[in-house]
Tab-separated table of C-alpha atoms and ligand atoms in Angstrom:
chain	number	residue	atom	x	y	z
A	607	UNK	CA	-4.825	22.625	11.429
A	608	UNK	CA	-5.062	21.677	7.820
A	609	UNK	CA	-2.334	19.561	6.370
A	610	UNK	CA	-0.804	21.739	3.676
A	611	UNK	CA	1.758	19.249	2.425
A	612	UNK	CA	1.946	19.562	-1.317
A	613	UNK	CA	0.956	16.409	-3.135
A	614	UNK	CA	3.232	15.080	-5.821
A	615	UNK	CA	2.380	12.910	-8.835
A	616	UNK	CA	4.139	9.568	-9.130
A	617	UNK	CA	5.140	7.010	-11.669
A	618	UNK	CA	4.335	3.599	-10.252
A	619	UNK	CA	6.327	0.789	-11.792
A	620	UNK	CA	6.055	-2.936	-11.683
A	621	UNK	CA	9.318	-4.715	-10.888
A	622	UNK	CA	9.852	-8.043	-12.722
A	623	UNK	CA	9.436	-7.756	-16.488
A	624	UNK	CA	9.272	-3.971	-16.338
A	625	UNK	CA	12.462	-2.761	-14.616
A	626	UNK	CA	14.420	-6.001	-14.507
A	627	UNK	CA	14.273	-9.184	-16.558
A	628	UNK	CA	11.580	-11.559	-15.324
A	629	UNK	CA	12.994	-14.804	-13.937
A	630	UNK	CA	9.690	-16.425	-12.910
A	631	UNK	CA	9.695	-16.081	-9.109
A	632	UNK	CA	13.060	-14.380	-8.961
A	633	UNK	CA	14.405	-15.618	-5.655
A	634	UNK	CA	17.971	-14.369	-5.393
A	635	UNK	CA	19.517	-10.942	-5.833
A	636	UNK	CA	22.134	-12.500	-8.116
A	637	UNK	CA	19.361	-13.058	-10.672
A	638	UNK	CA	18.643	-9.342	-10.893
A	639	UNK	CA	19.352	-7.906	-14.299
A	640	UNK	CA	18.078	-4.450	-15.227
A	641	UNK	CA	16.764	-3.733	-18.682
A	642	UNK	CA	19.195	-1.706	-20.754
A	643	UNK	CA	18.938	2.079	-20.664
A	644	UNK	CA	16.364	1.886	-17.915
A	645	UNK	CA	17.802	5.009	-16.287
A	646	UNK	CA	16.923	7.384	-19.119
A	647	UNK	CA	13.135	7.288	-18.789
A	648	UNK	CA	13.316	7.144	-14.999
A	649	UNK	CA	15.566	10.192	-14.789
A	650	UNK	CA	13.276	11.993	-17.216
A	651	UNK	CA	10.281	11.289	-14.971
A	652	UNK	CA	12.122	12.687	-11.971
A	653	UNK	CA	12.998	15.772	-13.979
A	654	UNK	CA	9.290	16.196	-14.778
A	655	UNK	CA	8.552	16.180	-11.038
A	656	UNK	CA	7.256	12.655	-10.577
A	657	UNK	CA	8.146	10.449	-7.661
A	658	UNK	CA	9.263	6.926	-8.522
A	659	UNK	CA	7.511	4.089	-6.718
A	660	UNK	CA	7.906	0.369	-7.324
A	661	UNK	CA	4.910	-1.885	-6.583
A	662	UNK	CA	5.313	-5.621	-6.931
A	663	UNK	CA	3.149	-8.689	-6.377
A	664	UNK	CA	5.365	-11.318	-4.781
A	665	UNK	CA	3.185	-14.377	-4.324
A	666	UNK	CA	6.399	-16.433	-4.266
A	667	UNK	CA	6.302	-15.691	-0.532
A	668	UNK	CA	2.811	-17.134	-0.053
A	669	UNK	CA	3.910	-20.099	-2.169
A	670	UNK	CA	6.979	-20.456	0.074
A	671	UNK	CA	9.443	-20.174	-2.804
A	672	UNK	CA	11.397	-17.576	-0.825
A	673	UNK	CA	11.180	-15.639	2.436
A	674	UNK	CA	10.355	-12.013	3.205
A	675	UNK	CA	13.965	-11.548	4.329
A	676	UNK	CA	15.151	-12.737	0.945
A	677	UNK	CA	12.686	-10.507	-0.873
A	678	UNK	CA	13.842	-7.493	1.114
A	679	UNK	CA	17.421	-8.270	0.169
A	680	UNK	CA	16.458	-8.473	-3.518
A	681	UNK	CA	14.528	-5.201	-3.312
A	682	UNK	CA	17.414	-3.408	-1.573
A	683	UNK	CA	19.811	-4.661	-4.205
A	684	UNK	CA	17.532	-3.364	-6.961
A	685	UNK	CA	17.333	0.063	-5.320
A	686	UNK	CA	21.096	0.088	-4.988
A	687	UNK	CA	21.543	-0.837	-8.674
A	688	UNK	CA	19.244	2.007	-9.696
A	689	UNK	CA	21.061	4.382	-7.362
A	690	UNK	CA	24.299	3.590	-9.172
A	691	UNK	CA	22.546	4.838	-12.307
A	692	UNK	CA	21.630	8.020	-10.367
A	693	UNK	CA	17.957	7.035	-10.130
A	694	UNK	CA	16.419	7.627	-6.741
A	695	UNK	CA	13.502	5.379	-5.831
A	696	UNK	CA	11.059	7.049	-3.430
A	697	UNK	CA	9.227	3.934	-2.391
A	698	UNK	CA	9.127	0.195	-2.847
A	699	UNK	CA	6.060	-1.834	-1.883
A	700	UNK	CA	5.306	-5.517	-2.199
A	701	UNK	CA	2.347	-7.823	-1.715
A	702	UNK	CA	3.451	-11.132	-0.181
A	703	UNK	CA	0.053	-12.808	-0.589
A	704	UNK	CA	-1.228	-15.416	-2.988
A	705	UNK	CA	-4.126	-15.064	-5.461
A	706	UNK	CA	-6.549	-16.788	-3.056
A	707	UNK	CA	-5.574	-14.890	0.099
A	708	UNK	CA	-8.108	-12.170	-0.646
A	709	UNK	CA	-5.811	-9.390	0.577
A	710	UNK	CA	-6.190	-5.708	-0.256
A	711	UNK	CA	-2.719	-5.270	-1.678
A	712	UNK	CA	-2.381	-7.707	-4.563
A	713	UNK	CA	-2.557	-5.732	-7.824
A	714	UNK	CA	-4.979	-4.827	-9.388
A	715	UNK	CA	-6.247	-4.048	-5.883
A	716	UNK	CA	-4.937	-0.710	-4.729
A	717	UNK	CA	-3.619	-1.304	-1.203
A	718	UNK	CA	-0.035	-0.554	-2.176
A	719	UNK	CA	-1.032	2.665	-3.961
A	720	UNK	CA	-3.010	3.878	-0.950
A	721	UNK	CA	-0.114	3.137	1.375
A	722	UNK	CA	2.336	4.932	-0.921
A	723	UNK	CA	0.007	7.911	-1.303
A	724	UNK	CA	-0.218	8.288	2.459
A	725	UNK	CA	3.469	7.804	3.189
A	726	UNK	CA	4.860	9.776	0.258
A	727	UNK	CA	2.141	12.432	-0.248
A	728	UNK	CA	1.208	11.293	-3.710
A	729	UNK	CA	-1.585	12.684	-5.840
A	730	UNK	CA	-2.936	9.426	-7.252
A	731	UNK	CA	-5.210	11.111	-9.790
A	732	UNK	CA	-2.171	12.605	-11.502
A	733	UNK	CA	-0.151	9.400	-11.292
A	734	UNK	CA	0.583	6.614	-13.739
A	735	UNK	CA	1.267	2.908	-13.497
A	736	UNK	CA	3.585	1.133	-15.912
A	737	UNK	CA	3.821	-2.633	-16.077
A	738	UNK	CA	4.010	-5.716	-18.269
A	739	UNK	CA	0.674	-7.180	-17.255
A	740	UNK	CA	-2.994	-6.340	-17.619
A	741	UNK	CA	-3.442	-6.189	-13.857
A	742	UNK	CA	-0.699	-3.553	-13.700
A	743	UNK	CA	-2.293	-1.037	-16.018
A	744	UNK	CA	-5.704	-1.743	-14.489
A	745	UNK	CA	-4.194	-1.038	-11.054
A	746	UNK	CA	-3.400	2.448	-12.412
A	747	UNK	CA	-7.042	3.077	-13.266
A	748	UNK	CA	-8.244	1.462	-10.058
A	749	UNK	CA	-6.297	3.939	-7.951
A	750	UNK	CA	-7.708	6.832	-9.956
A	751	UNK	CA	-4.795	7.420	-12.316
A	752	UNK	CA	-3.884	5.821	-15.621
A	753	UNK	CA	-1.909	2.812	-16.772
A	754	UNK	CA	0.391	1.786	-19.594
A	755	UNK	CA	1.219	-1.729	-20.767
A	756	UNK	CA	4.837	-2.384	-21.766
A	757	UNK	CA	5.615	-5.315	-24.022
A	758	UNK	CA	8.705	-6.418	-22.113
A	759	UNK	CA	8.525	-9.375	-19.689
A	760	UNK	CA	5.101	-11.023	-19.985
A	761	UNK	CA	3.839	-8.040	-21.969
A	762	UNK	CA	3.542	-9.755	-25.323
A	763	UNK	CA	1.447	-12.563	-23.863
A	764	UNK	CA	-0.580	-10.124	-21.800
A	765	UNK	CA	-1.243	-7.982	-24.853
A	766	UNK	CA	-3.648	-10.647	-26.156
A	767	UNK	CA	-5.749	-10.279	-23.012
A	768	UNK	CA	-6.324	-6.545	-23.392
A	769	UNK	CA	-9.186	-7.127	-25.830
A	770	UNK	CA	-11.156	-8.966	-23.126
A	771	UNK	CA	-10.881	-6.040	-20.737
A	772	UNK	CA	-13.359	-3.215	-20.602
A	773	UNK	CA	-10.625	-0.894	-19.361
A	774	UNK	CA	-7.989	-0.325	-22.028
A	775	UNK	CA	-4.525	1.059	-21.268
A	776	UNK	CA	-3.547	4.648	-22.007
A	777	UNK	CA	-0.955	3.168	-24.360
A	778	UNK	CA	0.773	-0.066	-25.260
A	779	UNK	CA	4.473	0.446	-25.857
A	780	UNK	CA	7.496	-1.676	-26.637
A	781	UNK	CA	9.718	-0.459	-23.854
A	782	UNK	CA	9.869	1.796	-20.841
A	783	UNK	CA	11.672	4.461	-22.912
A	784	UNK	CA	8.537	4.976	-24.967
A	785	UNK	CA	6.386	5.711	-21.939
A	786	UNK	CA	8.034	9.111	-21.467
A	787	UNK	CA	6.456	10.660	-24.571
A	788	UNK	CA	3.047	9.151	-23.776
A	789	UNK	CA	3.029	10.392	-20.203
A	790	UNK	CA	4.435	13.803	-21.092
A	791	UNK	CA	1.672	14.394	-23.652
A	792	UNK	CA	-1.068	13.102	-21.397
A	793	UNK	CA	0.151	14.943	-18.317
A	794	UNK	CA	0.325	18.275	-20.121
A	795	UNK	CA	-3.293	17.915	-21.249
A	796	UNK	CA	-4.534	17.809	-17.671
B	1281	ZN	ZN1	-1.445	-8.673	-0.579
């Protein structure tokens, strides 16, 4: 029997510096602070038929700055905060490894995207990644979709590194709100 489950496009989002203020190895849920008006673009994406998936590198675990239990508590709190703003998050994935662990899940490697695609029936080719670092937008292209760099969080510093990359982002925007127009236009072309 063929699996006839309909695949859905997704908006993949980085966590720290993209959805919430970056605290450099945020290690307690009390430090979570969402960017203002974050719900508007996210609700718009849902309306357009995208799933919402958060993918975050959390090397603070490998570095022993905090535990997996703590990270899970922070992630749950974030999902709860978004839920209060009526935004449903379909999936949340993290990489607990460090840069030298050579894992398959640390962005820009695509382990988290593959896992999400399998578990949530996502069409990666029609999906987008939004984040404040070069490795985020490159992750989008690596999984077969596209990526946008936002200039929140580390974005302004990361912006300088784009010129050294062969792969450029679909767009570079000031905030998450501005990604809606970019993605809408691009998505309708395909
Ligand atoms: Zn990993």
